[in-house]
Short mmCIF file of C-alpha atoms and ligand atoms in Angstrom, two decimals:
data_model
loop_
_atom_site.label_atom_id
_atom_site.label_comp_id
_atom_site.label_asym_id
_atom_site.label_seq_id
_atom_site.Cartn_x
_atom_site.Cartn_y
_atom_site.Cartn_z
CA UNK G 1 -16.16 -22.06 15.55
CA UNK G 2 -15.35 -19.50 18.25
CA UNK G 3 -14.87 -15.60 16.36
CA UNK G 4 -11.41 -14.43 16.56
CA UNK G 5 -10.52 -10.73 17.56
CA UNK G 6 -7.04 -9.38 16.15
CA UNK G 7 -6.06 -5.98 17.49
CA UNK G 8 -3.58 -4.30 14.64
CA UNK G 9 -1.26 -2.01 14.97
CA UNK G 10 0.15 0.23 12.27
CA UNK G 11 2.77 2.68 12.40
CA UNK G 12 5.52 2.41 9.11
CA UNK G 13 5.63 5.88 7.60
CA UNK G 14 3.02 8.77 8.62
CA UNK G 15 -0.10 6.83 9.64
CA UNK G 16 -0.64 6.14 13.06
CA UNK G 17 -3.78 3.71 12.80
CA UNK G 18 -5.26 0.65 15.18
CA UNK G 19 -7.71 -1.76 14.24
CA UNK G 20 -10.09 -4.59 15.77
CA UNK G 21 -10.84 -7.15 12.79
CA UNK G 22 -13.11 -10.17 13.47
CA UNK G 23 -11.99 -13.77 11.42
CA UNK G 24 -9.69 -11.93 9.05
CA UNK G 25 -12.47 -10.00 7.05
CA UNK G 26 -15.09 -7.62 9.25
CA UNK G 27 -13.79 -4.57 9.70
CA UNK G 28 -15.01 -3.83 13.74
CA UNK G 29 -13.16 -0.69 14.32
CA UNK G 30 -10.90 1.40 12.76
CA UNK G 31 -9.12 4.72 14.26
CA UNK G 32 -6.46 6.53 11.64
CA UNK G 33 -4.46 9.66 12.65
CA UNK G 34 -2.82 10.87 9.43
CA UNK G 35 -0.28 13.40 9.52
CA UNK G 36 -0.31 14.20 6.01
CA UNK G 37 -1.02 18.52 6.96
CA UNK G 38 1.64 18.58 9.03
CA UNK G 39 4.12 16.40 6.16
CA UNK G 40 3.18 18.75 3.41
CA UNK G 41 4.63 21.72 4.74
CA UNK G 42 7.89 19.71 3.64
CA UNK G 43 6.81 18.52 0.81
CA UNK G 44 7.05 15.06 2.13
CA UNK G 45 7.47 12.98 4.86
CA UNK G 46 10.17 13.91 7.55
CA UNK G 47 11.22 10.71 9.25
CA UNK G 48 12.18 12.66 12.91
CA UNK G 49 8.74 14.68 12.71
CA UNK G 50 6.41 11.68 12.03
CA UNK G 51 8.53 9.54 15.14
CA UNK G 52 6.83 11.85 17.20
CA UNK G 53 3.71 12.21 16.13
CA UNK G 54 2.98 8.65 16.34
CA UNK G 55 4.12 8.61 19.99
CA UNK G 56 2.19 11.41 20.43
CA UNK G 57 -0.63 9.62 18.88
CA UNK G 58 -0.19 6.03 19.59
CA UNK G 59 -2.12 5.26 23.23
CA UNK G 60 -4.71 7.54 22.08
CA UNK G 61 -5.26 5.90 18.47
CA UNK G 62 -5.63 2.53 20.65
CA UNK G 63 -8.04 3.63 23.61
CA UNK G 64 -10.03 5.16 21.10
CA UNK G 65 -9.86 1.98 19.01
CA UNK G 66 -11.02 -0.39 21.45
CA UNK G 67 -14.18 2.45 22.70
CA UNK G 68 -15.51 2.58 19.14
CA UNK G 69 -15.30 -1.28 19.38
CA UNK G 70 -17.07 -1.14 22.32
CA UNK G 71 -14.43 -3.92 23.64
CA UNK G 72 -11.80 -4.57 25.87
CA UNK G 73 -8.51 -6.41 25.94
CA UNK G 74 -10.05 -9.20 27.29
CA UNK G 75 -12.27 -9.36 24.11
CA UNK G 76 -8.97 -9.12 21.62
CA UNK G 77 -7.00 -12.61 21.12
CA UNK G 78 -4.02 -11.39 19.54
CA UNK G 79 -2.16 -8.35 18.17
CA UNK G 80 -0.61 -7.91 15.04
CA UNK G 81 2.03 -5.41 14.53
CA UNK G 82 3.59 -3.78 11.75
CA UNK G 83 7.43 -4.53 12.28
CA UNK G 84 8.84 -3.44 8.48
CA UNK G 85 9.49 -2.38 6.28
CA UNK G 86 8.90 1.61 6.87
CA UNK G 87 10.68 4.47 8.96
CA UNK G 88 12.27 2.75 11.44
CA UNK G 89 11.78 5.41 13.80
CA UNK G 90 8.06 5.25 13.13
CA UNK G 91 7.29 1.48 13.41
CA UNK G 92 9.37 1.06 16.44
CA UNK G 93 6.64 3.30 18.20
CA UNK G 94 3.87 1.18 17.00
CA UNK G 95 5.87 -1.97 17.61
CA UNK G 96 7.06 -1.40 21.17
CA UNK G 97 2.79 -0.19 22.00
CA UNK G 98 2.28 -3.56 20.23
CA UNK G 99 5.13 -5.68 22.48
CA UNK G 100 3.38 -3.74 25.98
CA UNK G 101 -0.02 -4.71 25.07
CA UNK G 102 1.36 -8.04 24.75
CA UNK G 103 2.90 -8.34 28.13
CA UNK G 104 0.43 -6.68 30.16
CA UNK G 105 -2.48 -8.66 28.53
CA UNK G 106 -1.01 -11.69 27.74
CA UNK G 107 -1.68 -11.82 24.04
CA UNK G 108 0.03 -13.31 21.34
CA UNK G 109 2.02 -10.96 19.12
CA UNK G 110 2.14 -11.41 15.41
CA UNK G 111 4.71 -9.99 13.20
CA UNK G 112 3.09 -8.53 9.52
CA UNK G 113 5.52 -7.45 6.67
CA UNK G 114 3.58 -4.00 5.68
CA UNK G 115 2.88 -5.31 1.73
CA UNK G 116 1.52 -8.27 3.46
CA UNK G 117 -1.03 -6.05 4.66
CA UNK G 118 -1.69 -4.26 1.66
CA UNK G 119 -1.72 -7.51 0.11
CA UNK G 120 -4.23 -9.01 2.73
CA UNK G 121 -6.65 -5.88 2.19
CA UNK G 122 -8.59 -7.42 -0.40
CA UNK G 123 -9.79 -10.47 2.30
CA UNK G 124 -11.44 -7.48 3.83
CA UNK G 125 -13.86 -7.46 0.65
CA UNK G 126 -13.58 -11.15 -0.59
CA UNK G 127 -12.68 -14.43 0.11
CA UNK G 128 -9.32 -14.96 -1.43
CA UNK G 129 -8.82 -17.24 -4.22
CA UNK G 130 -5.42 -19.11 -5.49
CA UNK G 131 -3.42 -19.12 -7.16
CA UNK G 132 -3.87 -15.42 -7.63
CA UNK G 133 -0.80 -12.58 -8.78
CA UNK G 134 -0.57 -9.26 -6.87
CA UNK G 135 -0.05 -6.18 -8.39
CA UNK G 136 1.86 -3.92 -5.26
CA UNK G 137 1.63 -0.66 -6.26
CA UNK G 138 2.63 1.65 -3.03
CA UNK G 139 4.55 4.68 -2.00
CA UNK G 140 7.79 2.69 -1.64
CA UNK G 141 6.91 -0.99 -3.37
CA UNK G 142 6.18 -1.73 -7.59
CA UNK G 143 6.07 -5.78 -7.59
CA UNK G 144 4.40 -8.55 -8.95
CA UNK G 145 3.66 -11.22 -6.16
CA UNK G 146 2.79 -15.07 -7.11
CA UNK G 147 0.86 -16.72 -4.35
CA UNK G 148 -0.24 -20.36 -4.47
CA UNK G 149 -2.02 -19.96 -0.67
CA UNK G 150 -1.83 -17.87 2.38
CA UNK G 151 1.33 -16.49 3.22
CA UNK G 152 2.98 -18.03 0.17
CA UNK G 153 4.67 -14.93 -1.81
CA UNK G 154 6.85 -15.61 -4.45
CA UNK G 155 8.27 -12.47 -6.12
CA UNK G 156 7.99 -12.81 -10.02
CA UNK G 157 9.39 -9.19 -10.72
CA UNK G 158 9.45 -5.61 -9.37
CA UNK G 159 10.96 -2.26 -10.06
CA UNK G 160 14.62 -1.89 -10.41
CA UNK G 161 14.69 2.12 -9.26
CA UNK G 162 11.77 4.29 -8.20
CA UNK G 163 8.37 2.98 -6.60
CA UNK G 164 5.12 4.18 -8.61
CA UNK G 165 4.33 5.96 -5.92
CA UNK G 166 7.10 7.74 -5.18
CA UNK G 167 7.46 9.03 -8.92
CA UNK G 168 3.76 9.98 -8.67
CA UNK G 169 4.61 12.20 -6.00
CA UNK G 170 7.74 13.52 -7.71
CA UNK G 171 6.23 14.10 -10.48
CA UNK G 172 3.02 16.19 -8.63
CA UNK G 173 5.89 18.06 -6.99
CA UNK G 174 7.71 19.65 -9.90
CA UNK G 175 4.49 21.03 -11.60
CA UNK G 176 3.34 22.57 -8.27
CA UNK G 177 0.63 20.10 -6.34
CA UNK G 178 0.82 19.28 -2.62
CA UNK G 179 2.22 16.11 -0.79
CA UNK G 180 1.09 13.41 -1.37
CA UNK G 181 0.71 14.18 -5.28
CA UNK G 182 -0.87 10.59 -6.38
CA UNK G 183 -4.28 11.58 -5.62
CA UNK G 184 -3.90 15.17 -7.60
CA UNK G 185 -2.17 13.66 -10.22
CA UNK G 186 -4.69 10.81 -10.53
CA UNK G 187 -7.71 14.06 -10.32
CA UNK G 188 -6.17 15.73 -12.98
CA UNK G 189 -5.71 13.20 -15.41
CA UNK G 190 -9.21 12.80 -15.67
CA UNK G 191 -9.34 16.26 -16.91
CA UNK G 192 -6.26 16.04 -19.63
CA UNK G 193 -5.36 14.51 -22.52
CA UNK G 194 -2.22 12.67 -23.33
CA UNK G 195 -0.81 15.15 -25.63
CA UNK G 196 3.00 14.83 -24.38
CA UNK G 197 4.93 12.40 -26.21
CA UNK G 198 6.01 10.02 -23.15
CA UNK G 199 8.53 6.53 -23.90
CA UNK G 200 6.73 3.71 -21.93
CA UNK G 201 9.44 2.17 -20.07
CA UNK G 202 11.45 -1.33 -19.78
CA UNK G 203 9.75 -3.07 -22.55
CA UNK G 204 11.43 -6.39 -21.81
CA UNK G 205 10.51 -9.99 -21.46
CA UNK G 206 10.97 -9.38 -17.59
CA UNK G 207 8.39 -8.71 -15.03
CA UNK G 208 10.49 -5.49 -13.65
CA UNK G 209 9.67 -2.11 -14.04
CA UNK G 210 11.76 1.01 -13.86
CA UNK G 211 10.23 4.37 -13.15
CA UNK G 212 13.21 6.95 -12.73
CA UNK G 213 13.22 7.32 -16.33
CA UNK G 214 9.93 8.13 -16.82
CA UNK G 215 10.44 10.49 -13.63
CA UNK G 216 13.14 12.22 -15.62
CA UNK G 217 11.60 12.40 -18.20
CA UNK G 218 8.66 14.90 -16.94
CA UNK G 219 11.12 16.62 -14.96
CA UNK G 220 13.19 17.38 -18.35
CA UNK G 221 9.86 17.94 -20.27
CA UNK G 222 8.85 20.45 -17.95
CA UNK G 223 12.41 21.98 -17.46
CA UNK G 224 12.29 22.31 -21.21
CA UNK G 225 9.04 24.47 -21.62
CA UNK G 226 9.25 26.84 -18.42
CA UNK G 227 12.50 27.39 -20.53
CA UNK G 228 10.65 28.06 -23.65
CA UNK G 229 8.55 30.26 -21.38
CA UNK G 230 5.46 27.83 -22.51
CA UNK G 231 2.84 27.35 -20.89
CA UNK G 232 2.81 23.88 -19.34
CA UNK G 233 -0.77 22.36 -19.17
CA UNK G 234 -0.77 20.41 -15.85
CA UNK G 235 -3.97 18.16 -16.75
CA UNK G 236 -2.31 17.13 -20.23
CA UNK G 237 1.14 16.24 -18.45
CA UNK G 238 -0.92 14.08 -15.49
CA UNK G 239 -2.59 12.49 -17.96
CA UNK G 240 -0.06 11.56 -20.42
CA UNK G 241 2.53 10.86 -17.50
CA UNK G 242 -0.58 8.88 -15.94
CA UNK G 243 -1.11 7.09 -18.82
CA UNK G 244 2.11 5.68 -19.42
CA UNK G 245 3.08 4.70 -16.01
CA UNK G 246 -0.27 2.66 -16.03
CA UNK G 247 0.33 1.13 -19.40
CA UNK G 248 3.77 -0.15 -18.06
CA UNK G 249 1.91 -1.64 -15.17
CA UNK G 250 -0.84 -3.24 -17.26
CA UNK G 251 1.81 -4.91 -19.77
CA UNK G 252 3.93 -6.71 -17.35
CA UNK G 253 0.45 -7.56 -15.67
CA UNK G 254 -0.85 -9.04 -18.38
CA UNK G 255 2.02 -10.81 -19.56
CA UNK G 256 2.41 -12.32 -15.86
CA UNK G 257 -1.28 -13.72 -15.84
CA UNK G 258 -1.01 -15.31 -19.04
CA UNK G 259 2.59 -16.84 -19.03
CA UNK G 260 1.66 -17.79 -15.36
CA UNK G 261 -2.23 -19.41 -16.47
CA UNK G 262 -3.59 -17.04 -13.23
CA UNK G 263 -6.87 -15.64 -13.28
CA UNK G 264 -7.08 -14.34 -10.34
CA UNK G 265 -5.71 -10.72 -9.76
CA UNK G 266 -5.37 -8.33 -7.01
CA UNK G 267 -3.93 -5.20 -6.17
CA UNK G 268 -2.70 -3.32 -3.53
CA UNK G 269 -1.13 -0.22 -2.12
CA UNK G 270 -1.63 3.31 -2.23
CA UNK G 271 -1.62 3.27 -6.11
CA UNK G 272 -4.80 0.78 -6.19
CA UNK G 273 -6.96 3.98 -5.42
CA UNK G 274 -5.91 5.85 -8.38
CA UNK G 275 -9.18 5.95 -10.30
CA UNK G 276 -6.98 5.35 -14.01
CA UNK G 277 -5.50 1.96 -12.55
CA UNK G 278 -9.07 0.84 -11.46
CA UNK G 279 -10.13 1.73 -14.65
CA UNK G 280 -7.59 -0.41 -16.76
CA UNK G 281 -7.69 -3.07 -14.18
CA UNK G 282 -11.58 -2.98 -14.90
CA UNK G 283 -10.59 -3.54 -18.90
CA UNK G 284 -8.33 -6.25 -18.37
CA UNK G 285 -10.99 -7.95 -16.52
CA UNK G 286 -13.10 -8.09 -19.34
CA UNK G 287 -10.78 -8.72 -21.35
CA UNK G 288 -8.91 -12.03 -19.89
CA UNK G 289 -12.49 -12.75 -17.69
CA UNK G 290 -10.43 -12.57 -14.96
CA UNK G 291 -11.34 -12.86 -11.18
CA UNK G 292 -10.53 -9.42 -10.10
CA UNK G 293 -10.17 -7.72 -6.50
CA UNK G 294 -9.04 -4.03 -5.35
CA UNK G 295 -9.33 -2.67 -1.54
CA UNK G 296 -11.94 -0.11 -0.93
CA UNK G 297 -10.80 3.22 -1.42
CA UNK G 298 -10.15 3.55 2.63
CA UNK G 299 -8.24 0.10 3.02
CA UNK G 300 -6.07 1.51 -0.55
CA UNK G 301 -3.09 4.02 1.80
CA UNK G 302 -1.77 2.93 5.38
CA UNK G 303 -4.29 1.03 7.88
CA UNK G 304 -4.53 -1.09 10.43
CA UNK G 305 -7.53 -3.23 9.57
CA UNK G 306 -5.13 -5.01 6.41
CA UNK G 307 -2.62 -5.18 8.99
CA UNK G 308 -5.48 -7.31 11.50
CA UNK G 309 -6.98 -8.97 8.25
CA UNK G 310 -2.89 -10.48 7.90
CA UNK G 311 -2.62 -10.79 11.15
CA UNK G 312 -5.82 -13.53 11.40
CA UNK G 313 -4.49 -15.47 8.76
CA UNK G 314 -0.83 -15.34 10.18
CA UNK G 315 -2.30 -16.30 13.88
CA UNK G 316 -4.01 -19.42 11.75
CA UNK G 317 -0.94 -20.31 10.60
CA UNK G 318 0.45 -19.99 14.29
CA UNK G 319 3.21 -17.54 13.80
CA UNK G 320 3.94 -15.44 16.46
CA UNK G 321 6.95 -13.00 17.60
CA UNK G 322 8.09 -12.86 21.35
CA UNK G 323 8.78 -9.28 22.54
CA UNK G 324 12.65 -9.81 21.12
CA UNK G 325 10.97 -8.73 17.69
CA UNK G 326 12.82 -5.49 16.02
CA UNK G 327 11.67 -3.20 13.38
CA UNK G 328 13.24 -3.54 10.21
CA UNK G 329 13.77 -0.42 7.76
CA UNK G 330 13.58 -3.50 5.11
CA UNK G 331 12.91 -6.91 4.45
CA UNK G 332 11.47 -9.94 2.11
CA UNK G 333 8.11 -10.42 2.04
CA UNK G 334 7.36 -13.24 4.41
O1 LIG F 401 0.60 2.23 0.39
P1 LIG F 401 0.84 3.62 0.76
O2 LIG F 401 -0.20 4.33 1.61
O3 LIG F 401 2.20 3.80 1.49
C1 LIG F 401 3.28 2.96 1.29
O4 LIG F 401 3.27 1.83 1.80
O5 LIG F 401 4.18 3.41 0.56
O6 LIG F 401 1.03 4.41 -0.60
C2 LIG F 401 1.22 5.78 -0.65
C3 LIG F 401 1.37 6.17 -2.10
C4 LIG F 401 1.77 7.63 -2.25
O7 LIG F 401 2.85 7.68 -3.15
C5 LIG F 401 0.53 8.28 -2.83
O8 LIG F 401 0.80 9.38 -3.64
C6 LIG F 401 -0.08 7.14 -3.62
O9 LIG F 401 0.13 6.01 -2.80
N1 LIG F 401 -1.51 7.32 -3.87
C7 LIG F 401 -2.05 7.46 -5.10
C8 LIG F 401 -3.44 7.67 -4.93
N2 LIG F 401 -3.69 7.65 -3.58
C9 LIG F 401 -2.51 7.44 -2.96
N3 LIG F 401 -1.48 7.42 -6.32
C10 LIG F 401 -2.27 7.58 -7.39
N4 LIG F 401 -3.59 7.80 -7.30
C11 LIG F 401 -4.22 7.86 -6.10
N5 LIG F 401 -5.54 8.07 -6.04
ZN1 LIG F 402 1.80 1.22 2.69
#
């Protein structure tokens, strides 16, 4: 069977990134200009500012793409774009590189929802296996994703306020760590202990979750002692804010896999690199004997290469997008 060649193209929030992926799963090249030092200065990301970085960045994230490949257009059979959700400013740079590749070289163009990609990051390490539940745990998506084969996503439950993400970073923000917080709260609750009382929330019979409680929570807790003119201890509050948000994650998980007879679980997103989720993912392995995967750290925050891994399995499937295709700030999973 001839080797197909997707070219990705990624460009939803501050990651400007391009990708050559051969059959879905080998990772050729990958190029990733992050603009995470120039973001922090805000404390977060600045839709205007990252627009034009990523057309600063764009052509240059795709020549250099393609050299490390050690290939050429000709070599590339089709190119899969990021159209939403995200920044619409952003992914219409990445989308409108995508639509003149497409013309000039005469490619096919295929349209990937971003938590597809994040989703299809885990055929970059194994086969995947259905049916099989997603755990989406990103900067801007919490939901738990059914799929009975490719490109079959049906939405079981998901948050009804803040991402996990997002109220990682909030939370890393009011006791004083840099954008983006998830990582340095995730570092510091290895350190802690969980010695603030925390309520774990929405215990219903749902699959949802809820996180702006939990968010308000810290932000009260901490309000409360710099009050008191106590000392807060940062590593104790990661770790007992870490520790709940996880347990809420695992529950519904859990519940989700069993009610649903589904051993096979994967996760992705941003989230899936925080070392305490791997780490109670790991436990529920053992202790369901589940069939378990999780991105490598790299393929965990915005790439290309997931968006290319989708992109094979979507060119399989023959969708395509003509250059009419528009960025969408949101939309279903499809
Ligand atoms: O998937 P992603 O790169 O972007 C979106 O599609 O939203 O996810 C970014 C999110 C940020 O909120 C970031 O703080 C979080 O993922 N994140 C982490 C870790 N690494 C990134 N959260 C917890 N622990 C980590 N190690
Ligand atoms: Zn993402």
């Amino acid at each position: 069977m001839k080797d197909i060649y997707i070219l990705g193209i990624e460009s939803s929030c501050d990651e400007t990134s391009c990708a050559i992926v051969k059959n879905g799963k080998e990772d050729i090249a990958t190029v990733i200009a992050s603009q995470i030092d120039i973001h922090k200065n805000f404390g977060g990301v600045v839709p205007e500012i990252a627009s034009r970085h990523h057309i600063k960045n764009i052509t240059i994230v795709i020549e250099e793409c393609l050299e490390k490949a050690n290939m050429n257009m000709d070599n590339i059979d089709a190119i899969a774009i990021t159209y939403g959700p995200g920044l619409i400013g952003s992914l219409l740079v990445g989308l409108e590189a995508a639509k003149t590749l497409a013309y000039i070289y005469n490619k096919p163009l295929i349209p990937v929802h971003h938590i597809a990609g994040h989703i299809y990051a885990n055929s970059l390490e194994k086969e995947m296996e259905f049916p099989l539940l997603a755990l989406v745990v990103s900067g801007g998506h919490t939901e738990l994703v059914i799929m009975e084969d490719h490109y079959k996503f049906k939405k079981i439950g998901g948050t009804l306020d803040d991402a996990i993400g997002e109220c990682y970073d909030k939370v890393a923000r009011v006791i004083g760590l840099e954008y983006p917080g998830g990582p340095k709260i995730d570092k510091l609750a290895q350190q802690g202990k969980p010695t603030y009382s925390l309520p774990i929330p929405l215990q219903d019979d749902s699959y949802n979750f809820s996180f702006s409680g939990l968010k308000s929570a810290v932000i009260n807790l901490n309000h409360k002692l710099n009050q008191r003119k106590e000392e807060v201890n940062k590593a104790d509050l990661a770790t007992s804010f870490q520790k709940v948000a996880i347990d809420s994650l695992i529950i519904k998980t859990k519940r989700a896999l069993i009610q649903n007879n589904i051993k096979n679980l994967i996760v992705a997103g941003g989230v899936a690199a925080s070392q305490g989720l791997r780490e109670a993912i790991a436990k529920l392995q053992e202790e369901l004997n589940l069939n378990i995967t999780i991105p490598s750290m790299k393929y965990c925050t915005d790439n290309a290469t997931m968006i290319a891994a989708a992109g094979y399995y979507a060119y399989k499937l023959g969708r395509r997008a003509d250059l009419s295709l528009n960025s969408k700030s949101s939309d279903k999973l499809q």
